[in-house]
PDB file of C-alpha atoms in Angstrom:
ATOM      1  CA  THR A1013     -13.256  70.654 -56.930  1.00 50.00           C
ATOM      2  CA  THR A1014     -11.043  68.417 -59.052  1.00 53.00           C
ATOM      3  CA  THR A1015      -8.485  67.920 -56.273  1.00 52.00           C
ATOM      4  CA  THR A1016     -11.144  66.865 -53.794  1.00 53.00           C
ATOM      5  CA  LEU A1017     -12.631  64.404 -56.265  1.00 50.00           C
ATOM      6  CA  PHE A1018      -9.173  62.968 -56.980  1.00 51.00           C
ATOM      7  CA  LEU A1019      -8.473  62.463 -53.258  1.00 51.00           C
ATOM      8  CA  LEU A1020     -11.866  60.856 -52.727  1.00 52.00           C
ATOM      9  CA  ILE A1021     -11.338  58.385 -55.576  1.00 57.00           C
ATOM     10  CA  PHE A1022      -7.750  57.694 -54.483  1.00 55.00           C
ATOM     11  CA  THR A1023      -8.822  57.009 -50.889  1.00 60.00           C
ATOM     12  CA  GLN A1024     -11.704  54.777 -51.973  1.00 62.00           C
ATOM     13  CA  MET A1025      -9.456  52.699 -54.253  1.00 66.00           C
ATOM     14  CA  LEU A1026      -6.808  52.386 -51.530  1.00 67.00           C
ATOM     15  CA  PHE A1027      -9.361  51.033 -49.053  1.00 73.00           C
ATOM     16  CA  PHE A1028     -10.825  48.735 -51.702  1.00 74.00           C
ATOM     17  CA  SER A1029      -7.376  47.271 -52.432  1.00 76.00           C
ATOM     18  CA  PHE A1030      -6.676  46.887 -48.730  1.00 77.00           C
ATOM     19  CA  PHE A1031      -9.965  45.143 -47.975  1.00 81.00           C
ATOM     20  CA  LYS A1032      -9.493  42.772 -50.918  1.00 84.00           C
ATOM     21  CA  SER A1033      -6.345  41.551 -49.147  1.00 81.00           C
ATOM     22  CA  LEU A1034      -8.485  40.625 -46.114  1.00 85.00           C
ATOM     23  CA  VAL A1035     -10.733  38.142 -47.954  1.00 91.00           C
ATOM     24  CA  ASN A1036     -11.134  34.939 -45.884  1.00 93.00           C
ATOM     25  CA  LYS A1037     -10.171  36.741 -42.649  1.00 92.00           C
ATOM     26  CA  ARG A1038     -12.507  37.284 -39.685  1.00 93.00           C
ATOM     27  CA  ILE A1039     -13.598  40.911 -39.301  1.00 93.00           C
ATOM     28  CA  THR A1040     -16.218  42.768 -37.287  1.00 94.00           C
ATOM     29  CA  VAL A1041     -18.461  45.310 -38.995  1.00 94.00           C
ATOM     30  CA  GLU A1042     -20.237  47.808 -36.759  1.00 93.00           C
ATOM     31  CA  LEU A1043     -23.332  49.210 -38.398  1.00 92.00           C
ATOM     32  CA  LYS A1044     -24.781  52.666 -37.907  1.00 92.00           C
ATOM     33  CA  ASN A1045     -27.717  51.088 -36.038  1.00 87.00           C
ATOM     34  CA  ASP A1046     -25.318  49.794 -33.308  1.00 87.00           C
ATOM     35  CA  ILE A1047     -25.343  46.163 -34.416  1.00 90.00           C
ATOM     36  CA  SER A1048     -21.944  44.490 -34.740  1.00 91.00           C
ATOM     37  CA  ILE A1049     -21.581  41.581 -37.142  1.00 93.00           C
ATOM     38  CA  THR A1050     -18.517  39.340 -36.997  1.00 94.00           C
ATOM     39  CA  GLY A1051     -17.828  37.011 -39.873  1.00 95.00           C
ATOM     40  CA  THR A1052     -15.418  35.842 -42.524  1.00 96.00           C
ATOM     41  CA  LEU A1053     -14.965  38.410 -45.289  1.00 94.00           C
ATOM     42  CA  HIS A1054     -16.120  36.724 -48.495  1.00 96.00           C
ATOM     43  CA  SER A1055     -16.022  39.689 -50.870  1.00 94.00           C
ATOM     44  CA  VAL A1056     -15.802  43.464 -51.096  1.00 92.00           C
ATOM     45  CA  ASP A1057     -16.516  45.793 -54.014  1.00 89.00           C
ATOM     46  CA  GLN A1058     -15.398  49.281 -55.029  1.00 84.00           C
ATOM     47  CA  TYR A1059     -18.222  50.840 -52.992  1.00 85.00           C
ATOM     48  CA  LEU A1060     -16.953  48.998 -49.889  1.00 86.00           C
ATOM     49  CA  ASN A1061     -20.058  46.820 -49.754  1.00 93.00           C
ATOM     50  CA  VAL A1062     -19.060  43.615 -47.977  1.00 94.00           C
ATOM     51  CA  LYS A1063     -20.310  40.043 -47.904  1.00 96.00           C
ATOM     52  CA  LEU A1064     -19.662  38.098 -44.690  1.00 96.00           C
ATOM     53  CA  LYS A1065     -20.030  34.349 -44.181  1.00 96.00           C
ATOM     54  CA  ASP A1066     -20.482  32.355 -40.957  1.00 95.00           C
ATOM     55  CA  ILE A1067     -21.631  35.400 -39.026  1.00 93.00           C
ATOM     56  CA  SER A1068     -22.412  36.054 -35.400  1.00 90.00           C
ATOM     57  CA  ILE A1069     -24.404  39.058 -34.209  1.00 88.00           C
ATOM     58  CA  GLU A1070     -23.622  41.272 -31.232  1.00 82.00           C
ATOM     59  CA  ARG A1071     -26.180  43.790 -30.105  1.00 70.00           C
ATOM     60  CA  ASN A1072     -25.536  46.650 -27.731  1.00 66.00           C
ATOM     61  CA  ASN A1073     -29.182  46.638 -26.701  1.00 64.00           C
ATOM     62  CA  GLU A1074     -31.129  43.431 -25.995  1.00 61.00           C
ATOM     63  CA  ASP A1075     -34.366  45.108 -27.151  1.00 58.00           C
ATOM     64  CA  GLU A1076     -32.998  45.010 -30.703  1.00 54.00           C
ATOM     65  CA  ASP A1077     -34.001  41.331 -30.947  1.00 55.00           C
ATOM     66  CA  ASP A1078     -37.558  42.581 -31.425  1.00 64.00           C
ATOM     67  CA  GLN A1079     -36.497  45.098 -34.086  1.00 69.00           C
ATOM     68  CA  HIS A1080     -34.394  42.674 -36.167  1.00 69.00           C
ATOM     69  CA  PRO A1081     -35.607  39.129 -35.439  1.00 71.00           C
ATOM     70  CA  TYR A1082     -34.399  37.781 -38.802  1.00 75.00           C
ATOM     71  CA  LEU A1083     -30.721  38.391 -37.990  1.00 73.00           C
ATOM     72  CA  GLY A1084     -30.595  35.465 -35.580  1.00 74.00           C
ATOM     73  CA  CYS A1085     -31.146  32.924 -38.345  1.00 80.00           C
ATOM     74  CA  CYS A1086     -28.731  34.359 -40.933  1.00 84.00           C
ATOM     75  CA  ARG A1087     -25.421  32.668 -41.712  1.00 92.00           C
ATOM     76  CA  ASP A1088     -24.305  35.017 -44.496  1.00 94.00           C
ATOM     77  CA  VAL A1089     -25.006  38.720 -44.996  1.00 94.00           C
ATOM     78  CA  TYR A1090     -24.428  41.404 -47.591  1.00 96.00           C
ATOM     79  CA  ILE A1091     -23.813  44.817 -46.039  1.00 95.00           C
ATOM     80  CA  ARG A1092     -24.130  48.025 -47.999  1.00 95.00           C
ATOM     81  CA  GLY A1093     -21.089  50.240 -47.487  1.00 91.00           C
ATOM     82  CA  SER A1094     -23.185  53.275 -46.547  1.00 93.00           C
ATOM     83  CA  ALA A1095     -24.604  51.369 -43.540  1.00 94.00           C
ATOM     84  CA  VAL A1096     -21.164  50.749 -42.018  1.00 92.00           C
ATOM     85  CA  ARG A1097     -19.942  52.886 -39.129  1.00 92.00           C
ATOM     86  CA  HIS A1098     -16.549  51.189 -38.937  1.00 89.00           C
ATOM     87  CA  ILE A1099     -14.768  47.879 -39.433  1.00 88.00           C
ATOM     88  CA  VAL A1100     -12.619  46.200 -36.800  1.00 88.00           C
ATOM     89  CA  LEU A1101      -9.719  44.250 -38.279  1.00 83.00           C
ATOM     90  CA  PRO A1102      -7.654  41.526 -36.662  1.00 80.00           C
ATOM     91  CA  LYS A1103      -4.355  43.028 -35.531  1.00 78.00           C
ATOM     92  CA  GLU A1104      -2.310  40.289 -37.180  1.00 78.00           C
ATOM     93  CA  SER A1105      -3.910  41.066 -40.563  1.00 72.00           C
ATOM     94  CA  VAL A1106      -2.724  44.666 -40.709  1.00 72.00           C
ATOM     95  CA  ASN A1107       0.821  45.119 -41.966  1.00 69.00           C
ATOM     96  CA  THR A1108       1.366  48.862 -41.709  1.00 73.00           C
ATOM     97  CA  GLU A1109       4.548  48.793 -43.798  1.00 78.00           C
ATOM     98  CA  VAL A1110       2.765  47.162 -46.739  1.00 71.00           C
ATOM     99  CA  LEU A1111      -0.157  49.591 -46.354  1.00 69.00           C
ATOM    100  CA  GLN A1112       2.189  52.594 -46.365  1.00 76.00           C
ATOM    101  CA  ASP A1113       4.035  51.260 -49.434  1.00 78.00           C
ATOM    102  CA  ALA A1114       0.738  50.679 -51.252  1.00 72.00           C
ATOM    103  CA  THR A1115      -0.338  54.228 -50.414  1.00 72.00           C
ATOM    104  CA  ARG A1116       2.859  55.673 -51.838  1.00 79.00           C
ATOM    105  CA  LYS A1117       2.685  53.488 -54.946  1.00 77.00           C
ATOM    106  CA  GLU A1118      -0.931  54.363 -55.761  1.00 72.00           C
ATOM    107  CA  LEU A1119      -0.290  58.060 -55.169  1.00 74.00           C
ATOM    108  CA  MET A1120       2.716  57.979 -57.537  1.00 77.00           C
ATOM    109  CA  GLU A1121       0.721  56.098 -60.201  1.00 73.00           C
ATOM    110  CA  THR A1122      -2.279  58.418 -60.074  1.00 69.00           C
ATOM    111  CA  SER A1123      -0.373  61.684 -59.866  1.00 69.00           C
ATOM    112  CA  GLY A1124       2.381  61.106 -62.365  1.00 60.00           C
TER     113      GLY A1124
END
């Protein structure tokens, strides 16, 4: 429905704006295949695809070295948004008051 589409677009733009404010901060991206990649956020786009620089890889299963041997030699990665399970942010980078204000502002702009 139209309302659902509006909320989806609003939520996506809110996250996009928020992640743009985290450029040059260290974040951890956990992928759906249980690999965690920590690196400096270089860029993010409207589809929440992210580019990380100076990465380090954490695997939950040591056997994954055989499945993804190329990851050990990468310094920078581009991660498609649909492959991300969740993103861990540094606590000091999240200002909840600013995030709440941005949410209210974007909602007012898009609805009125």
